[in-house]
Tab-separated table of C-alpha atoms and ligand atoms in Angstrom:
chain	number	residue	atom	x	y	z
G	1	MET	CA	130.841	50.529	90.833
G	2	THR	CA	133.914	49.264	90.990
G	3	PRO	CA	134.460	48.122	94.688
G	4	LEU	CA	138.323	49.912	94.545
G	5	ALA	CA	135.669	53.205	93.345
G	6	ARG	CA	133.927	52.915	96.637
G	7	ILE	CA	137.393	52.375	99.180
G	8	LEU	CA	138.919	56.287	96.180
G	9	ALA	CA	135.056	57.730	96.906
G	10	ASP	CA	135.710	56.976	100.959
G	11	ARG	CA	138.290	58.296	101.620
G	12	ILE	CA	137.829	61.284	98.928
G	13	ARG	CA	134.888	62.395	101.494
G	14	GLU	CA	136.862	62.072	104.642
G	15	ALA	CA	140.826	63.518	102.855
G	16	GLY	CA	139.637	65.143	99.775
G	17	PRO	CA	140.869	64.608	95.892
G	18	LEU	CA	143.382	62.628	94.528
G	19	THR	CA	146.381	62.961	93.201
G	20	VAL	CA	146.067	61.387	89.250
G	21	ALA	CA	148.758	59.579	90.211
G	22	ASP	CA	147.017	58.396	93.751
G	23	TYR	CA	144.493	56.852	91.492
G	24	MET	CA	146.779	55.824	89.014
G	25	ALA	CA	149.033	54.152	92.007
G	26	ASP	CA	145.318	51.952	93.736
G	27	CYS	CA	144.379	50.962	90.396
G	28	LEU	CA	146.784	49.058	89.494
G	29	LEU	CA	148.656	47.811	92.532
G	30	HIS	CA	146.152	48.257	95.300
G	31	PRO	CA	147.437	45.202	97.503
G	32	VAL	CA	143.393	43.752	97.230
G	33	HIS	CA	140.956	44.968	94.592
G	34	GLY	CA	145.277	46.513	92.618
G	35	TYR	CA	144.466	44.949	87.997
G	36	TYR	CA	147.923	43.902	88.360
G	37	THR	CA	147.963	43.162	91.586
G	38	THR	CA	144.570	40.293	90.767
G	39	ARG	CA	145.039	39.746	87.744
G	40	ASP	CA	146.889	38.052	83.875
G	41	PRO	CA	146.024	40.545	81.908
G	42	PHE	CA	147.827	39.296	78.408
G	43	GLY	CA	146.508	37.857	75.708
G	44	ALA	CA	143.748	37.183	74.426
G	45	GLY	CA	141.245	36.877	76.992
G	46	GLY	CA	142.661	39.310	78.461
G	47	ASP	CA	142.631	43.378	78.128
G	48	PHE	CA	146.033	43.667	76.329
G	49	THR	CA	148.480	42.124	74.677
G	50	THR	CA	152.972	43.474	74.024
G	51	ALA	CA	155.452	42.737	71.764
G	52	PRO	CA	157.095	39.532	73.910
G	53	GLU	CA	153.682	38.553	73.294
G	54	ILE	CA	153.184	38.858	69.755
G	55	SER	CA	156.271	37.569	68.712
G	56	GLN	CA	159.361	35.619	69.568
G	57	MET	CA	161.652	37.653	67.773
G	58	PHE	CA	160.571	40.527	69.812
G	59	GLY	CA	162.725	39.101	73.139
G	60	GLU	CA	165.409	36.900	70.099
G	61	LEU	CA	166.764	40.064	68.635
G	62	PHE	CA	166.410	41.968	71.872
G	63	GLY	CA	168.086	39.099	74.199
G	64	LEU	CA	171.249	38.550	71.447
G	65	ALA	CA	172.019	42.671	71.753
G	66	ILE	CA	172.403	42.354	74.888
G	67	ALA	CA	175.059	39.895	74.452
G	68	GLN	CA	176.214	41.593	72.503
G	69	ALA	CA	175.925	44.768	75.089
G	70	TRP	CA	177.908	42.307	77.321
G	71	ILE	CA	180.634	41.084	75.241
G	72	ASP	CA	181.904	45.274	73.635
G	73	ARG	CA	182.080	45.822	77.515
G	74	GLY	CA	183.979	43.325	78.473
G	75	ALA	CA	182.072	40.125	79.269
G	76	PRO	CA	182.034	40.924	82.728
G	77	SER	CA	181.544	37.953	85.417
G	78	PRO	CA	179.123	38.031	87.405
G	79	PHE	CA	176.941	40.598	85.686
G	80	THR	CA	173.440	40.773	86.794
G	81	LEU	CA	170.884	40.504	83.730
G	82	ALA	CA	167.766	42.345	84.835
G	83	GLU	CA	164.099	42.700	83.465
G	84	LEU	CA	161.863	45.663	85.227
G	85	GLY	CA	157.495	44.434	85.222
G	86	PRO	CA	158.297	41.439	83.390
G	87	GLY	CA	154.763	40.417	83.278
G	88	ARG	CA	153.824	36.752	82.424
G	89	GLY	CA	158.209	36.111	81.981
G	90	THR	CA	158.189	35.597	77.308
G	91	LEU	CA	160.111	37.996	77.381
G	92	MET	CA	162.991	36.166	79.480
G	93	ALA	CA	162.091	33.581	78.536
G	94	ASP	CA	163.273	34.808	74.996
G	95	ILE	CA	165.891	36.449	75.992
G	96	LEU	CA	167.315	33.335	77.519
G	97	ARG	CA	166.776	31.037	75.223
G	98	ALA	CA	168.646	33.328	72.496
G	99	THR	CA	171.339	33.481	74.891
G	100	ARG	CA	172.308	30.174	75.063
G	101	GLY	CA	175.310	30.240	72.824
G	102	VAL	CA	176.761	32.733	73.603
G	103	PRO	CA	179.891	31.579	75.336
G	104	GLY	CA	180.113	31.620	79.086
G	105	PHE	CA	176.771	34.994	79.051
G	106	HIS	CA	174.163	32.492	81.018
G	107	ALA	CA	177.213	31.630	83.570
G	108	ALA	CA	177.886	35.101	84.005
G	109	ALA	CA	174.007	36.365	84.402
G	110	ARG	CA	172.665	36.489	87.344
G	111	LEU	CA	169.162	37.022	86.207
G	112	THR	CA	166.778	39.547	88.708
G	113	LEU	CA	163.525	40.205	88.124
G	114	VAL	CA	161.195	43.012	90.324
G	115	GLU	CA	157.414	43.250	89.892
G	116	ALA	CA	155.111	44.146	92.524
G	117	SER	CA	152.959	41.794	91.354
G	118	PRO	CA	152.754	38.355	93.600
G	119	ARG	CA	150.317	37.463	91.299
G	120	LEU	CA	152.651	37.363	88.717
G	121	ARG	CA	155.950	36.971	90.078
G	122	GLN	CA	154.385	33.212	90.153
G	123	LEU	CA	154.417	32.921	87.199
G	124	GLN	CA	157.219	34.069	86.264
G	125	GLY	CA	158.542	32.054	88.593
G	126	GLU	CA	157.194	28.936	86.917
G	127	THR	CA	158.534	29.404	83.445
G	128	LEU	CA	161.580	31.129	84.582
G	129	ALA	CA	162.558	28.718	86.998
G	130	ALA	CA	164.902	26.832	85.350
G	131	PHE	CA	167.557	29.989	85.890
G	132	ARG	CA	166.797	30.513	89.246
G	133	PRO	CA	165.399	34.062	89.582
G	134	VAL	CA	165.627	35.990	92.326
G	135	TRP	CA	162.962	39.635	92.862
G	136	ALA	CA	163.525	42.797	94.224
G	137	ASP	CA	161.223	44.977	95.941
G	138	ARG	CA	162.708	47.469	94.716
G	139	ILE	CA	164.099	48.936	91.428
G	140	GLU	CA	167.175	50.467	94.666
G	141	ALA	CA	167.310	46.780	95.566
G	142	LEU	CA	169.649	45.657	91.896
G	143	PRO	CA	173.048	44.348	93.394
G	144	GLU	CA	176.062	46.611	93.046
G	145	ALA	CA	177.724	44.668	90.183
G	146	PRO	CA	177.298	45.433	85.975
G	147	LEU	CA	173.893	45.753	85.013
G	148	PHE	CA	172.544	44.321	81.435
G	149	LEU	CA	168.831	45.672	82.236
G	150	ILE	CA	165.094	45.273	79.796
G	151	ALA	CA	161.391	46.788	80.689
G	152	ASN	CA	159.218	45.860	78.080
G	153	GLU	CA	156.005	48.745	78.904
G	154	PHE	CA	157.157	49.596	82.683
G	155	LEU	CA	157.358	52.885	82.612
G	156	ASP	CA	153.896	53.693	81.162
G	157	ALA	CA	152.535	51.577	83.863
G	158	LEU	CA	153.890	54.310	86.856
G	159	PRO	CA	151.633	57.228	88.530
G	160	ILE	CA	151.251	60.257	86.676
G	161	ARG	CA	150.205	63.273	87.703
G	162	GLN	CA	148.877	66.020	85.112
G	163	PHE	CA	148.925	69.888	84.765
G	164	GLN	CA	146.949	72.202	83.923
G	165	ARG	CA	148.470	75.949	81.958
G	166	GLY	CA	145.506	78.574	81.668
G	167	PRO	CA	146.162	82.382	81.163
G	168	GLN	CA	146.126	82.280	85.177
G	169	GLY	CA	148.448	79.983	85.989
G	170	TRP	CA	149.361	76.198	86.334
G	171	GLN	CA	146.636	73.364	87.868
G	172	GLU	CA	147.207	70.323	88.788
G	173	ARG	CA	144.428	68.294	88.013
G	174	LEU	CA	142.553	66.056	91.152
G	175	ILE	CA	140.096	63.272	90.630
G	176	GLY	CA	137.447	63.744	93.427
G	177	LEU	CA	133.803	63.302	93.206
G	178	ARG	CA	130.221	64.838	91.541
G	179	ASP	CA	127.168	63.090	92.541
G	180	ASP	CA	128.802	60.051	93.892
G	181	ALA	CA	130.696	59.681	91.131
G	182	LEU	CA	134.424	59.913	90.396
G	183	THR	CA	135.467	63.612	88.134
G	184	PHE	CA	137.712	65.238	87.448
G	185	GLY	CA	138.856	68.803	88.588
G	186	LEU	CA	141.424	71.200	89.020
G	187	SER	CA	142.927	72.339	92.828
G	188	ALA	CA	144.649	75.347	93.652
G	189	PHE	CA	146.687	77.762	91.411
G	190	LEU	CA	150.291	75.867	92.186
G	191	THR	CA	153.169	78.350	92.955
G	192	GLN	CA	155.412	75.487	91.453
G	193	VAL	CA	155.423	72.810	89.254
G	194	PRO	CA	157.952	70.302	87.889
G	195	ASP	CA	161.932	71.837	87.560
G	196	THR	CA	161.543	69.447	83.260
G	197	PRO	CA	162.228	70.729	80.316
G	198	ALA	CA	158.391	69.950	79.585
G	199	PHE	CA	157.137	72.775	82.325
G	200	ARG	CA	160.069	74.542	81.271
G	201	HIS	CA	158.811	74.927	77.735
G	202	ALA	CA	154.846	74.330	77.776
G	203	PRO	CA	152.591	75.901	75.421
G	204	ASP	CA	149.876	78.981	76.733
G	205	PRO	CA	147.531	76.563	77.405
G	206	ALA	CA	148.575	73.688	77.491
G	207	LEU	CA	148.438	69.487	79.837
G	208	VAL	CA	151.627	67.950	81.049
G	209	GLU	CA	152.695	65.090	82.102
G	210	ASP	CA	154.727	63.732	84.575
G	211	SER	CA	156.021	60.228	86.324
G	212	LEU	CA	158.142	61.209	89.332
G	213	PRO	CA	158.752	57.614	89.520
G	214	ALA	CA	159.254	56.989	86.068
G	215	ARG	CA	162.319	58.952	86.829
G	216	LEU	CA	163.443	58.050	90.031
G	217	ALA	CA	163.565	54.346	88.512
G	218	VAL	CA	165.743	55.364	85.383
G	219	ALA	CA	167.629	57.404	87.769
G	220	ALA	CA	168.113	54.794	89.824
G	221	VAL	CA	169.569	52.192	86.697
G	222	SER	CA	171.650	55.089	85.264
G	223	ALA	CA	173.592	55.329	88.958
G	224	ARG	CA	174.409	51.499	88.965
G	225	ILE	CA	174.604	51.562	85.175
G	226	ALA	CA	177.833	55.144	85.774
G	227	ARG	CA	178.901	52.842	88.741
G	228	HIS	CA	179.892	49.347	87.433
G	229	GLY	CA	179.120	49.918	83.786
G	230	GLY	CA	176.232	48.121	81.300
G	231	VAL	CA	172.797	48.777	78.457
G	232	ALA	CA	169.890	49.391	80.469
G	233	TYR	CA	167.122	48.217	77.483
G	234	TRP	CA	163.843	50.999	77.905
G	235	ILE	CA	160.634	50.593	75.247
G	236	ASP	CA	157.273	51.867	75.738
G	237	TYR	CA	155.262	54.180	73.484
G	238	GLY	CA	155.851	57.923	74.268
G	239	GLY	CA	157.404	60.513	72.557
G	240	TRP	CA	160.018	63.638	72.670
G	241	ARG	CA	158.300	66.326	74.182
G	242	SER	CA	155.192	65.374	73.465
G	243	GLY	CA	152.652	66.964	75.705
G	244	GLY	CA	148.828	66.192	76.409
G	245	ASP	CA	146.467	64.423	78.710
G	246	THR	CA	148.092	60.840	77.396
G	247	LEU	CA	145.834	58.680	80.085
G	248	GLN	CA	144.227	55.976	78.696
G	249	ALA	CA	142.518	52.967	80.009
G	250	LEU	CA	141.684	49.296	77.937
G	251	ARG	CA	139.720	46.903	79.283
G	252	GLN	CA	139.067	43.822	77.082
G	253	HIS	CA	141.203	45.268	74.247
G	254	LYS	CA	138.866	48.518	74.155
G	255	PRO	CA	139.803	51.518	74.765
G	256	ASP	CA	137.427	52.878	78.346
G	257	ASP	CA	136.978	55.764	80.400
G	258	PRO	CA	139.995	55.458	82.698
G	259	LEU	CA	137.337	56.826	85.928
G	260	ALA	CA	134.863	54.320	84.672
G	261	HIS	CA	136.270	51.102	86.462
G	262	PRO	CA	138.877	51.582	88.963
G	263	GLY	CA	141.349	47.400	89.191
G	264	GLU	CA	139.680	46.161	87.270
G	265	ALA	CA	140.385	48.418	82.860
G	266	ASP	CA	144.406	48.843	82.970
G	267	LEU	CA	145.812	52.167	82.910
G	268	THR	CA	148.462	53.662	81.436
G	269	ALA	CA	150.116	56.876	80.055
G	270	HIS	CA	152.751	58.171	76.764
G	271	VAL	CA	155.512	57.656	78.546
G	272	ASP	CA	157.983	61.054	77.534
G	273	PHE	CA	161.761	60.628	77.349
G	274	GLU	CA	163.713	63.281	77.496
G	275	PRO	CA	163.938	63.616	80.988
G	276	LEU	CA	164.905	60.301	81.092
G	277	ALA	CA	167.649	60.602	78.434
G	278	ALA	CA	168.556	63.297	80.837
G	279	LEU	CA	169.376	61.089	83.488
G	280	ALA	CA	171.813	58.787	81.418
G	281	GLN	CA	175.799	59.488	80.965
G	282	ALA	CA	174.927	58.450	77.412
G	283	PHE	CA	171.962	57.268	75.280
G	284	ALA	CA	170.915	56.848	72.474
G	285	TYR	CA	166.987	57.167	70.805
G	286	ASP	CA	165.395	56.097	67.958
G	287	THR	CA	161.554	54.490	67.118
G	288	GLN	CA	161.162	50.469	67.569
G	289	GLY	CA	160.855	49.464	64.318
G	290	ALA	CA	163.842	50.946	63.029
G	291	VAL	CA	165.860	49.773	66.474
G	292	LEU	CA	164.253	46.042	65.600
G	293	SER	CA	165.050	46.380	62.205
G	294	ARG	CA	169.464	47.360	62.651
G	295	LEU	CA	169.118	44.774	64.878
G	296	GLY	CA	168.043	42.081	62.077
G	297	ILE	CA	164.423	41.828	62.599
G	298	ASP	CA	163.651	41.061	58.630
G	299	ALA	CA	166.882	38.541	58.219
G	300	ARG	CA	164.986	36.301	60.694
G	301	ALA	CA	161.292	36.251	60.624
G	302	GLU	CA	161.747	35.152	57.178
G	303	ARG	CA	164.442	32.651	58.441
G	304	LEU	CA	161.567	31.465	61.221
G	305	ALA	CA	158.703	31.868	57.950
G	306	ARG	CA	160.571	29.017	55.933
G	307	ASN	CA	159.221	26.149	57.905
G	308	LEU	CA	156.139	27.695	58.349
G	309	THR	CA	153.128	27.564	56.450
G	310	GLY	CA	149.168	28.608	56.486
G	311	ALA	CA	147.509	29.556	59.251
G	312	ALA	CA	150.650	30.047	61.270
G	313	LEU	CA	153.247	31.806	58.480
G	314	GLU	CA	150.713	34.237	58.208
G	315	SER	CA	150.154	35.247	61.682
G	316	HIS	CA	153.664	34.942	62.037
G	317	ARG	CA	153.951	37.911	59.510
G	318	ALA	CA	151.241	40.149	60.744
G	319	ALA	CA	153.417	40.008	64.109
G	320	HIS	CA	156.614	41.048	61.710
G	321	ARG	CA	154.140	43.655	60.304
G	322	ARG	CA	152.226	45.021	63.912
G	323	LEU	CA	156.071	45.099	65.741
G	324	THR	CA	157.923	46.888	63.193
G	325	ASP	CA	155.275	48.441	61.288
G	326	PRO	CA	155.415	52.801	61.269
G	327	SER	CA	151.277	52.422	61.310
G	328	GLU	CA	151.522	49.543	63.683
G	329	MET	CA	153.617	49.266	66.147
G	330	GLY	CA	157.384	50.935	64.742
G	331	SER	CA	156.734	54.349	65.179
G	332	LEU	CA	154.608	54.744	67.809
G	333	PHE	CA	156.581	52.796	70.019
G	334	LYS	CA	160.136	53.823	70.784
G	335	VAL	CA	163.321	52.583	72.402
G	336	LEU	CA	165.555	53.882	75.148
G	337	ALA	CA	168.938	52.983	74.761
G	338	ALA	CA	171.092	53.819	78.356
G	339	THR	CA	174.984	53.190	79.400
G	340	SER	CA	177.649	54.936	80.662
G	341	ALA	CA	180.198	57.830	79.588
G	342	GLY	CA	182.882	56.196	76.892
G	343	ALA	CA	181.293	53.090	76.642
G	344	PRO	CA	180.722	51.522	73.209
G	345	MET	CA	177.105	52.577	71.166
G	346	PRO	CA	174.811	49.822	71.984
G	347	PRO	CA	172.942	47.318	69.579
G	348	GLY	CA	170.083	48.285	67.670
G	349	PHE	CA	171.738	52.049	66.889
G	350	ALA	CA	173.452	53.564	64.095
D	401	LIG	N1	157.304	44.021	79.829
D	401	LIG	C1	156.383	43.078	80.153
D	401	LIG	C2	154.751	43.057	80.988
D	401	LIG	C3	153.941	44.266	80.705
D	401	LIG	S1	152.599	45.389	81.768
D	401	LIG	C4	155.332	42.450	78.058
D	401	LIG	O1	156.208	43.863	77.176
D	401	LIG	O2	154.257	42.156	78.434
D	401	LIG	C5	153.503	45.384	82.955
D	401	LIG	C6	154.418	45.402	83.837
D	401	LIG	O3	155.261	46.048	84.614
D	401	LIG	C7	153.805	44.366	84.923
D	401	LIG	O4	153.713	43.062	84.949
D	401	LIG	C8	153.205	44.490	86.330
D	401	LIG	O5	152.826	43.965	87.207
D	401	LIG	C9	154.135	45.223	86.930
D	401	LIG	N2	153.760	46.910	87.006
D	401	LIG	C10	153.119	47.592	87.098
D	401	LIG	N3	153.618	48.930	87.990
D	401	LIG	C11	155.321	47.969	89.359
D	401	LIG	C12	155.982	48.405	89.671
D	401	LIG	N4	155.672	49.764	90.459
D	401	LIG	N5	156.967	47.822	90.205
D	401	LIG	C13	157.405	46.527	89.685
D	401	LIG	N6	155.974	46.373	88.965
D	401	LIG	C14	155.088	46.779	88.676
């Protein structure tokens, strides 16, 4: 039993079962035992890796896309350059390096990061010191200004609730105790479920997930963009009303039982982009592979390959494949670009 499992078991004995969202929130961000609170989970020594950690091309291409979107919107100055859940700061470092030559972009940018983990804030501060980032505690605290924002694998870390539909109606999936071990169970029948397309169109039987924090995050960003202009790129794994149980735990690069090691495994869920897209005044949506291809990843990969040989060249080619190939991250990962009504199409979309 992990220390967090003992705390949660005591809480369940005292106050009854937890929702999946309550469980996820504590597993990831409990102030003492939370997964992100206590560690740097990225890379070979960690539990998982992400697109910006796989190749510098990811951040370079999205950096140039953001700079182009900024130019297309009249190069507002000052503007907020923001990232949600910046991890090690690698993505933003690549964005800033790639946009050095864009006239006026760095001078106008106010770099703002939203990060819950003190440990990761410190790492981000070291990586991005030259750009004097400020941290906002909440998305709602982003400045009232034009907003150009990126969030890679942020939404998948936000808590979800799970609802199950059977012949007698809807129940919520809860986490309780059996023989002192955490176990899944079901609530009493519900008179109400969230009002999103996934619920309105759910088959019978069905398991449907909903992330209220994800909807609030996208709503807060979209509201800033509606008022002041800008673009947000939301990149994550998931789909459009895909449905089913997608709660997953990853520990040392291997799938784990989500209830087995609370606080010691990464816990995520697939993102349902449909209710999120509806919160923007205008949006575009496609696979990561298609978007990176339109942003010019093949030409950029060739350019970088010219200076590489041997194992370095091999790993560069593998990284290119990993980001774009449909059998790797190319199709599972999606990009939702949100902007304001009547504004130009964000770069990367047809
Ligand atoms: N974007 C990075 C890291 C992805 S991991 C990359 O692509 O490599 C998820 C990130 O979101 C971590 O930095 C984590 O600490 C942060 N995070 C998770 N939940 C959060 C929340 N509720 N508020 C702010 N940051 C959060």
